[in-house]
Coordinates of C-alpha atoms and ligand atoms in Angstrom, one line a residue:
X1 CA 51.8 61.8 -97.8
X2 CA 52.1 58.2 -98.2
X3 CA 49.5 56.8 -101.6
X4 CA 47.4 55.2 -98.7
X5 CA 47.4 58.8 -97.2
X6 CA 46.6 60.0 -100.5
X7 CA 43.5 57.3 -100.9
X8 CA 42.5 57.6 -97.5
X9 CA 41.8 61.7 -97.9
X10 CA 40.5 60.8 -101.7
X11 CA 37.7 58.6 -99.4
X12 CA 37.3 60.1 -96.6
X13 CA 38.3 63.9 -97.5
X14 CA 35.6 65.3 -95.1
X15 CA 36.4 63.3 -92.3
X16 CA 38.2 65.5 -90.0
X17 CA 37.9 63.2 -86.3
X18 CA 41.2 61.1 -85.9
X19 CA 41.0 57.3 -84.1
X20 CA 42.2 59.0 -81.0
X21 CA 39.8 62.0 -81.0
X22 CA 37.4 59.2 -80.6
X23 CA 38.9 57.1 -77.7
X24 CA 38.8 60.2 -75.8
X25 CA 35.7 61.2 -76.6
X26 CA 34.5 57.5 -75.3
X27 CA 36.8 57.1 -72.3
X28 CA 37.4 53.5 -70.2
X29 CA 34.7 52.9 -68.4
X30 CA 35.6 53.6 -64.2
X31 CA 34.5 49.9 -63.4
X32 CA 36.1 47.6 -60.6
X33 CA 38.2 44.9 -62.2
X34 CA 36.8 42.0 -63.6
X35 CA 33.4 43.9 -64.0
X36 CA 32.1 42.7 -67.1
X37 CA 30.9 45.0 -69.9
X38 CA 28.0 43.4 -72.0
X39 CA 25.1 44.2 -73.9
X40 CA 22.5 43.2 -76.0
X41 CA 22.8 44.4 -79.7
X42 CA 19.1 42.8 -81.9
X43 CA 18.1 44.4 -85.5
X44 CA 14.9 46.2 -85.4
X45 CA 13.0 43.4 -86.9
X46 CA 10.5 43.4 -84.4
X47 CA 10.8 39.6 -83.9
X48 CA 12.3 39.0 -80.4
X49 CA 12.8 34.9 -79.9
X50 CA 13.1 33.6 -77.0
X51 CA 16.6 32.8 -77.6
X52 CA 17.3 36.4 -78.3
X53 CA 15.7 37.0 -74.7
X54 CA 17.7 34.4 -73.2
X55 CA 20.5 35.9 -74.7
X56 CA 20.1 39.1 -73.7
X57 CA 19.1 37.9 -70.4
X58 CA 22.4 36.0 -69.8
X59 CA 24.0 39.3 -70.6
X60 CA 22.5 41.0 -68.1
X61 CA 23.0 38.3 -65.4
X62 CA 27.4 38.0 -66.6
X63 CA 27.1 42.2 -65.5
X64 CA 24.9 42.2 -62.8
X65 CA 26.6 39.3 -61.1
X66 CA 30.4 41.1 -61.8
X67 CA 29.1 44.9 -60.9
X68 CA 29.2 45.6 -64.4
X69 CA 27.3 47.6 -66.8
X70 CA 24.7 46.2 -69.1
X71 CA 23.0 48.4 -72.0
X72 CA 20.9 48.0 -75.0
X73 CA 21.8 48.2 -78.6
X74 CA 20.2 48.6 -81.7
X75 CA 21.4 47.2 -85.3
X76 CA 20.4 48.5 -87.6
X77 CA 22.3 48.7 -90.2
X78 CA 20.4 46.1 -92.4
X79 CA 17.4 48.3 -93.4
X80 CA 15.6 45.5 -95.5
X81 CA 15.0 43.8 -91.8
X82 CA 13.5 46.8 -90.5
X83 CA 10.1 46.9 -90.0
X84 CA 7.6 50.2 -88.6
X85 CA 8.1 49.5 -84.2
X86 CA 10.0 47.5 -84.5
X87 CA 12.7 49.1 -81.9
X88 CA 9.4 49.6 -79.5
X89 CA 7.9 45.6 -79.9
X90 CA 11.8 45.0 -79.3
X91 CA 11.8 47.0 -75.8
X92 CA 8.4 45.7 -74.9
X93 CA 9.4 42.0 -75.1
X94 CA 12.8 42.8 -73.3
X95 CA 11.5 45.3 -70.4
X96 CA 8.1 42.7 -69.9
X97 CA 10.5 39.9 -68.9
X98 CA 13.2 42.0 -66.9
X99 CA 15.6 43.0 -69.7
X100 CA 15.7 46.5 -68.7
X101 CA 18.6 49.4 -68.9
X102 CA 20.0 52.4 -68.0
X103 CA 22.3 52.3 -70.4
X104 CA 21.8 52.1 -74.6
X105 CA 18.5 52.4 -75.8
X106 CA 15.2 52.9 -73.6
X107 CA 13.0 54.0 -76.4
X108 CA 12.7 54.4 -80.3
X109 CA 13.3 57.8 -79.9
X110 CA 15.6 57.9 -76.7
X111 CA 18.9 56.5 -75.6
X112 CA 20.5 57.1 -72.5
X113 CA 24.2 57.0 -71.6
X114 CA 27.8 58.3 -72.6
X115 CA 28.6 55.8 -75.0
X116 CA 25.8 56.9 -77.8
X117 CA 24.6 56.9 -80.2
X118 CA 23.4 53.5 -79.4
X119 CA 21.7 53.2 -82.6
X120 CA 23.7 52.0 -85.4
X121 CA 22.4 54.2 -88.4
X122 CA 23.1 57.1 -86.3
X123 CA 27.2 56.0 -85.9
X124 CA 27.7 56.7 -89.4
X125 CA 30.4 59.6 -88.5
X126 CA 32.1 56.9 -86.5
X127 CA 32.9 54.3 -88.8
X128 CA 34.4 56.5 -91.0
X129 CA 36.4 57.5 -89.0
X130 CA 38.0 53.9 -88.7
X131 CA 37.5 53.3 -91.6
X132 CA 39.9 56.2 -93.5
X133 CA 42.2 55.5 -90.7
X134 CA 42.5 51.4 -91.8
X135 CA 42.4 53.1 -95.5
X136 CA 45.3 55.4 -94.5
X137 CA 47.8 52.6 -92.7
X138 CA 47.3 50.4 -96.5
X139 CA 45.0 47.9 -94.4
X140 CA 41.4 49.1 -96.5
X141 CA 41.1 49.6 -99.9
X142 CA 37.7 50.8 -102.1
X143 CA 36.6 47.7 -103.9
X144 CA 34.4 48.3 -107.6
X145 CA 33.5 45.2 -108.8
X146 CA 29.8 44.9 -109.4
X147 CA 27.3 42.1 -108.5
X148 CA 27.8 40.6 -111.5
X149 CA 31.3 40.8 -111.3
X150 CA 31.4 39.0 -108.1
X151 CA 29.1 36.5 -109.3
X152 CA 31.4 35.8 -112.2
X153 CA 33.8 35.0 -109.6
X154 CA 32.2 32.7 -107.7
X155 CA 31.2 30.7 -110.9
X156 CA 34.7 30.4 -111.7
X157 CA 36.5 29.8 -108.5
X158 CA 33.6 26.4 -108.3
X159 CA 34.6 25.3 -111.6
X160 CA 38.4 25.8 -110.8
X161 CA 36.9 23.9 -107.1
X162 CA 38.9 26.8 -104.7
X163 CA 37.5 28.2 -102.2
X164 CA 35.1 31.2 -102.6
X165 CA 35.4 34.5 -101.4
X166 CA 37.4 38.0 -102.8
X167 CA 40.7 36.9 -101.5
X168 CA 44.6 36.8 -102.6
X169 CA 44.7 36.4 -106.4
X170 CA 40.6 36.6 -106.4
X171 CA 40.8 39.6 -105.0
X172 CA 40.9 42.0 -107.6
X173 CA 40.6 45.4 -106.7
X174 CA 43.2 45.1 -104.4
X175 CA 46.1 46.5 -106.9
X176 CA 44.1 49.0 -108.1
X177 CA 46.5 52.1 -108.4
X178 CA 45.9 55.9 -107.1
X179 CA 45.1 56.5 -110.6
X180 CA 42.3 54.1 -111.0
X181 CA 41.1 54.6 -108.0
X182 CA 40.7 58.6 -108.7
X183 CA 39.0 57.7 -112.1
X184 CA 36.6 55.3 -110.9
X185 CA 35.7 58.2 -108.1
X186 CA 35.1 60.2 -111.2
X187 CA 33.3 58.1 -113.0
X188 CA 31.1 58.2 -110.4
X189 CA 31.2 54.1 -110.0
X190 CA 29.9 52.6 -106.8
X191 CA 31.9 51.4 -104.3
X192 CA 32.4 48.8 -101.3
X193 CA 35.3 49.4 -98.7
X194 CA 37.5 45.8 -97.9
X195 CA 39.6 45.1 -95.8
X196 CA 43.0 44.3 -96.8
X197 CA 43.6 40.7 -94.8
X198 CA 47.1 39.8 -93.9
X199 CA 45.5 36.3 -92.4
X200 CA 47.5 33.1 -93.2
X201 CA 44.8 30.1 -94.1
X202 CA 47.8 28.3 -92.5
X203 CA 48.1 30.0 -89.3
X204 CA 45.7 30.1 -86.3
X205 CA 43.9 31.9 -84.0
X206 CA 42.7 30.1 -80.9
X207 CA 39.9 32.0 -78.3
X208 CA 38.7 31.0 -75.5
X209 CA 35.0 31.1 -75.4
X210 CA 33.6 31.9 -71.8
X211 CA 30.9 29.1 -72.8
X212 CA 32.3 26.3 -75.6
X213 CA 36.0 26.5 -74.0
X214 CA 39.2 26.7 -76.3
X215 CA 38.5 27.4 -79.8
X216 CA 40.8 27.5 -82.6
X217 CA 40.6 28.2 -86.4
X218 CA 42.0 29.2 -89.6
X219 CA 42.9 32.8 -89.8
X220 CA 40.6 35.1 -92.2
X221 CA 42.1 35.6 -95.6
X222 CA 39.2 37.1 -96.8
X223 CA 39.0 40.4 -98.1
X224 CA 35.6 41.5 -97.0
X225 CA 33.5 44.3 -96.9
X226 CA 33.8 47.0 -94.0
X227 CA 31.1 48.9 -95.6
X228 CA 28.6 48.9 -97.8
X229 CA 28.5 50.9 -101.1
X230 CA 26.2 52.9 -99.5
X231 CA 28.7 53.6 -96.9
X232 CA 26.6 51.7 -94.4
X233 CA 29.1 49.0 -92.4
X234 CA 28.2 45.6 -92.0
X235 CA 27.6 43.2 -89.0
X236 CA 31.8 42.6 -88.6
X237 CA 33.0 46.0 -88.8
X238 CA 30.4 47.7 -86.8
X239 CA 31.3 45.1 -84.1
X240 CA 34.3 45.8 -83.9
X241 CA 34.0 49.5 -83.6
X242 CA 31.2 49.4 -81.1
X243 CA 32.1 47.1 -79.1
X244 CA 35.7 49.0 -78.5
X245 CA 34.5 52.3 -78.4
X246 CA 31.4 51.3 -76.0
X247 CA 34.0 49.2 -74.0
X248 CA 32.2 46.6 -73.7
X249 CA 34.9 43.2 -72.1
X250 CA 32.2 40.3 -73.3
X251 CA 30.1 39.9 -76.3
X252 CA 27.4 37.5 -75.7
X253 CA 25.8 35.9 -78.2
X254 CA 24.3 33.4 -80.6
X255 CA 26.7 30.4 -81.7
X256 CA 25.5 31.4 -84.9
X257 CA 28.7 33.7 -85.0
X258 CA 31.3 31.8 -84.2
X259 CA 32.7 31.1 -87.3
X260 CA 32.9 35.0 -88.1
X261 CA 35.5 35.1 -85.4
X262 CA 38.5 35.3 -86.6
X263 CA 37.3 38.2 -89.0
X264 CA 36.8 39.5 -85.9
X265 CA 39.6 38.9 -83.6
X266 CA 41.7 40.5 -86.8
X267 CA 39.4 43.1 -87.4
X268 CA 40.5 44.5 -83.5
X269 CA 43.7 44.0 -84.3
X270 CA 43.7 46.0 -87.8
X271 CA 42.1 48.3 -86.0
X272 CA 44.7 48.6 -82.8
X273 CA 41.8 47.4 -80.5
X274 CA 41.9 44.6 -77.3
X275 CA 40.3 41.8 -78.2
X276 CA 37.1 41.2 -75.6
X277 CA 36.0 38.1 -74.0
X278 CA 33.3 35.8 -76.3
X279 CA 31.2 33.8 -74.8
X280 CA 28.6 31.7 -77.6
X281 CA 25.3 30.8 -76.5
X282 CA 23.7 27.1 -77.8
X283 CA 20.4 27.5 -79.8
X284 CA 17.9 26.7 -77.4
X285 CA 16.7 23.1 -79.1
X286 CA 13.2 21.3 -79.3
X287 CA 12.5 17.6 -79.3
X288 CA 10.6 16.1 -81.8
X289 CA 10.0 12.7 -83.5
X290 CA 13.4 11.7 -80.9
X291 CA 15.2 13.7 -82.8
X292 CA 16.3 17.7 -81.8
X293 CA 16.0 21.1 -83.4
X294 CA 16.4 24.6 -83.7
X295 CA 13.4 26.3 -81.7
X296 CA 12.1 27.8 -84.8
X297 CA 10.3 31.1 -85.5
X298 CA 8.1 29.5 -88.4
X299 CA 7.1 26.4 -86.8
X300 CA 6.8 27.1 -83.8
X301 CA 4.4 29.9 -82.1
X302 CA 6.5 29.5 -78.7
X303 CA 9.8 30.3 -80.3
X304 CA 8.5 34.1 -80.0
X305 CA 8.4 35.8 -76.6
X306 CA 5.3 37.7 -78.0
X307 CA 3.3 34.1 -77.3
X308 CA 4.7 34.2 -73.8
X309 CA 3.2 37.8 -73.1
X310 CA -0.3 36.8 -75.3
X311 CA -0.6 33.9 -72.7
X312 CA 0.3 35.6 -69.9
X313 CA 3.1 33.6 -68.8
X314 CA 4.7 36.2 -65.7
X315 CA 7.7 37.4 -66.2
X316 CA 9.2 35.7 -63.1
X317 CA 7.5 31.9 -63.9
X318 CA 10.1 32.8 -67.6
X319 CA 12.9 34.0 -65.7
X320 CA 13.0 30.9 -63.6
X321 CA 12.3 28.6 -66.1
X322 CA 14.7 30.1 -68.4
X323 CA 17.7 29.9 -66.0
X324 CA 17.4 26.0 -65.2
X325 CA 18.1 26.0 -69.0
X326 CA 21.1 28.2 -68.4
X327 CA 22.6 26.5 -65.2
X328 CA 22.0 23.3 -64.6
X329 CA 22.8 23.9 -60.9
X330 CA 19.6 26.3 -60.8
X331 CA 16.7 23.7 -59.8
X332 CA 19.0 22.1 -57.3
X333 CA 20.0 25.7 -55.4
X334 CA 16.3 26.3 -56.0
X335 CA 15.2 23.4 -54.3
X336 CA 17.5 24.6 -51.5
X337 CA 16.5 27.4 -50.9
X338 CA 12.5 27.9 -51.8
X339 CA 11.8 31.3 -51.2
X340 CA 15.0 33.2 -52.1
X341 CA 15.1 35.9 -54.5
X342 CA 16.1 34.7 -57.6
X343 CA 18.5 37.8 -57.7
X344 CA 20.5 35.7 -55.2
X345 CA 21.3 32.5 -57.4
X346 CA 25.2 32.6 -58.1
X347 CA 24.5 32.8 -61.6
X348 CA 28.4 31.4 -64.1
X349 CA 28.2 31.8 -67.3
X350 CA 30.6 28.9 -66.9
X351 CA 27.9 26.4 -66.6
X352 CA 25.8 27.4 -69.3
X353 CA 25.3 24.2 -72.2
X354 CA 28.0 24.3 -74.9
X355 CA 25.4 22.5 -77.5
X356 CA 22.1 23.4 -76.1
X357 CA 19.9 23.4 -74.1
X358 CA 16.1 22.0 -74.8
X359 CA 12.9 23.8 -74.6
X360 CA 10.0 21.9 -73.0
X361 CA 6.6 24.1 -72.5
X362 CA 5.5 21.4 -69.7
X363 CA 8.1 22.4 -67.7
X364 CA 7.7 25.9 -67.9
X365 CA 4.1 25.4 -66.7
X366 CA 4.9 23.5 -64.0
X367 CA 7.7 26.2 -62.8
X368 CA 5.4 28.5 -63.3
X369 CA 2.2 26.9 -61.4
X370 CA 4.8 27.0 -58.7
X371 CA 6.2 31.0 -59.2
X372 CA 2.3 32.0 -59.4
X373 CA 1.4 29.9 -56.0
X374 CA 4.0 32.3 -54.0
X375 CA 2.5 35.4 -55.3
X376 CA 0.2 37.3 -52.5
X377 CA -3.4 37.5 -54.0
X378 CA -2.3 41.5 -53.9
X379 CA 0.5 40.6 -56.5
X380 CA -1.6 37.9 -58.4
X381 CA -4.5 40.4 -59.2
X382 CA -2.5 43.2 -59.9
X383 CA -1.2 41.0 -62.8
X384 CA -3.7 39.8 -63.7
X385 CA -5.2 43.3 -64.0
X386 CA -2.4 44.2 -66.2
X387 CA -2.4 41.4 -68.6
X388 CA -6.3 41.5 -68.8
X389 CA -6.2 45.0 -69.7
X390 CA -4.2 44.9 -73.2
X391 CA -5.4 41.0 -73.3
X392 CA -9.1 40.2 -72.1
X393 CA -10.9 43.1 -71.5
X394 CA -14.2 41.3 -70.0
X395 CA -12.5 39.7 -67.1
X396 CA -10.2 43.0 -66.7
X397 CA -13.5 44.9 -66.4
X398 CA -15.2 42.5 -64.1
X399 CA -11.6 42.2 -62.0
X400 CA -11.5 46.2 -61.5
X401 CA -15.2 46.7 -61.3
X402 CA -15.0 45.2 -56.8
X403 CA -11.5 44.5 -56.6
X404 CA -12.2 43.7 -53.1
X405 CA -14.0 40.7 -54.5
X406 CA -11.6 39.8 -56.5
X407 CA -8.9 39.7 -54.1
X408 CA -10.4 37.5 -51.7
X409 CA -11.1 34.8 -54.2
X410 CA -7.6 35.2 -55.2
X411 CA -6.6 34.5 -51.3
X412 CA -8.5 31.2 -51.2
X413 CA -5.9 28.5 -51.0
X414 CA -3.1 30.7 -50.9
X415 CA -0.6 32.1 -48.4
X416 CA -0.1 28.5 -46.5
X417 CA 2.2 26.5 -46.6
X418 CA 0.9 24.6 -49.4
X419 CA -0.6 26.5 -51.6
X420 CA -2.8 25.3 -54.8
X421 CA -0.5 25.3 -57.9
X422 CA -3.4 25.4 -60.6
X423 CA -2.9 28.8 -62.3
X424 CA 0.4 28.5 -64.6
X425 CA -0.3 31.3 -66.8
X426 CA -3.3 34.3 -66.7
X427 CA -5.2 33.8 -69.4
X428 CA -6.9 30.4 -67.3
X429 CA -7.8 33.2 -64.7
X430 CA -11.3 33.8 -66.7
X431 CA -11.9 29.6 -66.2
X432 CA -10.6 29.9 -63.0
X433 CA -12.8 31.7 -61.4
X434 CA -15.7 31.2 -64.2
X435 CA -17.8 30.1 -61.4
X436 CA -17.9 33.4 -59.3
X437 CA -19.1 35.4 -61.7
X438 CA -22.9 35.4 -63.2
X439 CA -21.3 36.9 -66.3
X440 CA -18.9 34.3 -66.7
X441 CA -20.8 30.8 -65.2
X442 CA -22.7 28.5 -67.0
X443 CA -24.0 25.2 -65.1
X444 CA -22.8 21.9 -66.3
X445 CA -22.9 19.1 -64.5
X446 CA -21.0 15.9 -64.1
X447 CA -21.8 13.7 -61.7
X448 CA -19.0 10.8 -60.3
X449 CA -19.5 7.6 -61.8
X450 CA -20.8 6.2 -58.9
X451 CA -23.3 9.2 -58.3
X452 CA -26.7 8.7 -60.2
X453 CA -28.9 12.0 -60.8
X454 CA -32.1 11.3 -59.0
X455 CA -29.2 10.6 -56.3
X456 CA -27.4 13.9 -56.4
X457 CA -31.1 15.5 -56.7
X458 CA -31.4 13.7 -53.3
X459 CA -27.8 14.9 -51.4
X460 CA -28.6 18.8 -53.1
X461 CA -32.0 18.9 -51.4
X462 CA -31.2 17.5 -48.4
X463 CA -28.6 19.9 -48.3
X464 CA -30.4 22.6 -49.0
X465 CA -32.5 21.8 -45.8
X466 CA -29.4 22.3 -43.7
X467 CA -27.7 25.2 -45.3
X468 CA -27.1 28.6 -43.8
X469 CA -24.4 31.0 -44.6
X470 CA -21.7 32.4 -42.1
X471 CA -20.5 30.3 -39.6
X472 CA -16.6 28.5 -39.8
X473 CA -15.4 26.2 -41.7
X474 CA -16.1 23.4 -38.8
X475 CA -19.5 24.4 -38.2
X476 CA -19.8 24.0 -42.1
X477 CA -18.5 20.7 -42.8
X478 CA -20.4 19.3 -39.8
X479 CA -23.3 20.3 -41.6
X480 CA -22.6 18.5 -44.3
X481 CA -21.5 15.4 -42.2
X482 CA -24.8 15.5 -40.2
X483 CA -26.7 14.8 -43.6
X484 CA -24.4 11.6 -44.6
X485 CA -26.4 8.8 -42.7
X486 CA -29.8 10.0 -43.4
X487 CA -29.0 10.0 -47.1
X488 CA -27.6 6.2 -46.5
X489 CA -23.6 7.9 -47.1
X490 CA -20.7 7.8 -44.1
X491 CA -19.4 10.5 -42.2
X492 CA -16.4 8.7 -41.7
X493 CA -14.5 8.1 -44.7
X494 CA -11.7 5.4 -42.6
X495 CA -15.4 3.2 -41.9
X496 CA -16.6 3.5 -45.7
X497 CA -12.9 1.8 -46.5
X498 CA -13.2 -1.1 -44.3
X499 CA -17.0 -2.2 -45.0
X500 CA -17.7 0.2 -47.8
X501 CA -20.6 -2.7 -48.4
X502 CA -22.6 -0.9 -45.6
X503 CA -22.9 2.8 -47.4
X504 CA -23.8 3.8 -50.5
X505 CA -20.6 6.3 -50.5
X506 CA -18.8 8.6 -47.9
X507 CA -18.7 12.1 -47.0
X508 CA -16.7 13.3 -50.1
X509 CA -19.3 11.9 -52.6
X510 CA -21.7 14.1 -50.1
X511 CA -19.7 17.2 -50.6
X512 CA -18.3 16.4 -54.2
X513 CA -22.1 16.8 -55.6
X514 CA -22.5 19.8 -53.1
X515 CA -19.5 21.2 -55.1
X516 CA -20.6 20.1 -58.4
X517 CA -24.0 21.8 -58.2
X518 CA -22.2 25.3 -56.3
X519 CA -19.4 25.3 -59.0
X520 CA -20.0 23.0 -61.8
X521 CA -16.4 21.5 -61.3
X522 CA -15.0 18.8 -59.6
X523 CA -12.2 19.9 -58.1
X524 CA -12.0 23.6 -56.9
X525 CA -10.4 25.3 -53.9
X526 CA -11.4 25.6 -50.7
X527 CA -15.2 24.9 -51.6
X528 CA -16.2 26.7 -47.8
X529 CA -14.4 29.8 -49.2
X530 CA -16.0 29.4 -52.4
X531 CA -19.7 29.8 -50.9
X532 CA -19.1 32.1 -48.5
X533 CA -17.7 34.3 -50.9
X534 CA -20.8 33.9 -53.6
X535 CA -23.2 34.7 -50.2
X536 CA -26.6 32.9 -49.9
X537 CA -28.5 33.9 -51.9
X538 CA -26.1 32.8 -55.3
X539 CA -25.5 29.7 -52.9
X540 CA -29.3 28.7 -52.7
X541 CA -30.1 29.8 -56.4
X542 CA -27.6 27.8 -57.5
X543 CA -28.2 24.2 -55.2
X544 CA -32.3 25.0 -56.4
X545 CA -31.2 25.4 -60.1
X546 CA -29.3 22.4 -59.5
X547 CA -31.7 20.2 -58.0
X548 CA -34.1 21.4 -60.7
X549 CA -32.1 20.0 -63.3
X550 CA -31.2 16.3 -61.7
X551 CA -35.1 16.2 -61.4
X552 CA -35.8 16.8 -65.0
X553 CA -33.2 14.6 -65.9
X554 CA -34.7 11.7 -64.1
Ligands
LIG1 N1 22.9 42.2 -84.3 C1 23.5 40.9 -83.8 C2 21.9 40.0 -84.1 O1 21.2 40.4 -84.3 C3 23.6 41.0 -83.3 C4 25.0 39.9 -82.7 C5 25.7 40.4 -81.5 O2 25.2 40.0 -80.6 O3 26.8 40.7 -81.7 O4 22.4 38.1 -84.6

């Protein structure tokens, strides 16, 4: 037995499985050539950043487009960052925007797939196997330095003006003899396990990032920590072991990890693993005071995915918008394929912005209005009900009580060639349909500038004389036209434009007043459809109320 093997037994005597056992336990995936295996690997902090959703979507798309696999792994090695229900919150956020998977963590207490456990806190034994292997091949060693010793070292390096860290001559536990280590262990001194870096700073590692292109960096010389004092792996070590054994072929993650790639490539090599491909995503940016900055969890409510859930942006809208950020050719594709399923878009990792896409809520609103305008009334009702169930009990009850009525409301101006684009998110719906429900409706009239209150009362009174329920739109409109001339308005807009001095206004003004009397709005979808739905009693009642109001005001 070599000294290193003795050390490995001393540190990991109870670890019986070998690296080969692990290779056998987690076989290569049986996938066609070129199929990408990707994952989303969040920490269960409960907070899902829109950039996290963006990364997850990107990873899933990359695998879907290649006929590969995508799974969700929970990186819970940092217990300080974990919150109760963090996993459920994360999965809820992801699932609400279509990021689900049949492999990996499915709910806080359930996972699927043969490459598990998919939660790092449950993989302790697996990390130990590779830690032991590294020690026995002389590539890792225990470090007994205390936090105080390490901060003294940093101070010493700072005053000497040399690079900080645990490396080379500064890595004092590197050369501990087996006897010294044994003594420390007997004295129950806590220790971390460090990599014995064989890196050479004057040499470069080169890799081809699928988003950023070719990257060159000096090799890593730091003896980084692999296992913390409690035996829990660091991100670096867990990333390498997990992504190897779960057979990931492409690592899609935030570009804050780029600086760690030399460590990761080195670790893959030390463990004898093949290095996967990397695609580092630039953070989502926000414009501010003419400059750009990262969308911040602390400053920007829209940084959190829960923001979109609470406001009620449909998942289709958010996905569609994120795709415009992901691939600059998406909008062009959408214009050419107006009604095509979004899954048909030929997403391309290589077309991702290397420097960070700019997030724009107004643009999201526009995209969402478009997306919602294409939903059927049934879809809208279903989605609004699901949103309202959690976010607006009053709206939920109103819609749920009479679903046919609600569906008829959502059917107005929908389904034709030019559907109305007036809802961007579900929290606007209540206001949108206020005038259809007495429970929500409060009159508040605002007349067009060219029409006084007295005049409004006259118009409505006249209309009340001819109004009758039922009949088609043409008949309904004819009635409005009929009252125009007696009131001093022309039913013909063209005529008004030619000789405005001959009339008080045109049919548009008359119907505007009627619209305001019935709905308290200057703009609504098709008024005939609205009045038909409201029914005779309600319409008559509202017209009378408006007459009284305008008269009183005179
Ligand atoms: N848990 C890491 C993070 O939340 C994941 C990075 C990765 O995808 O490898 O940043």
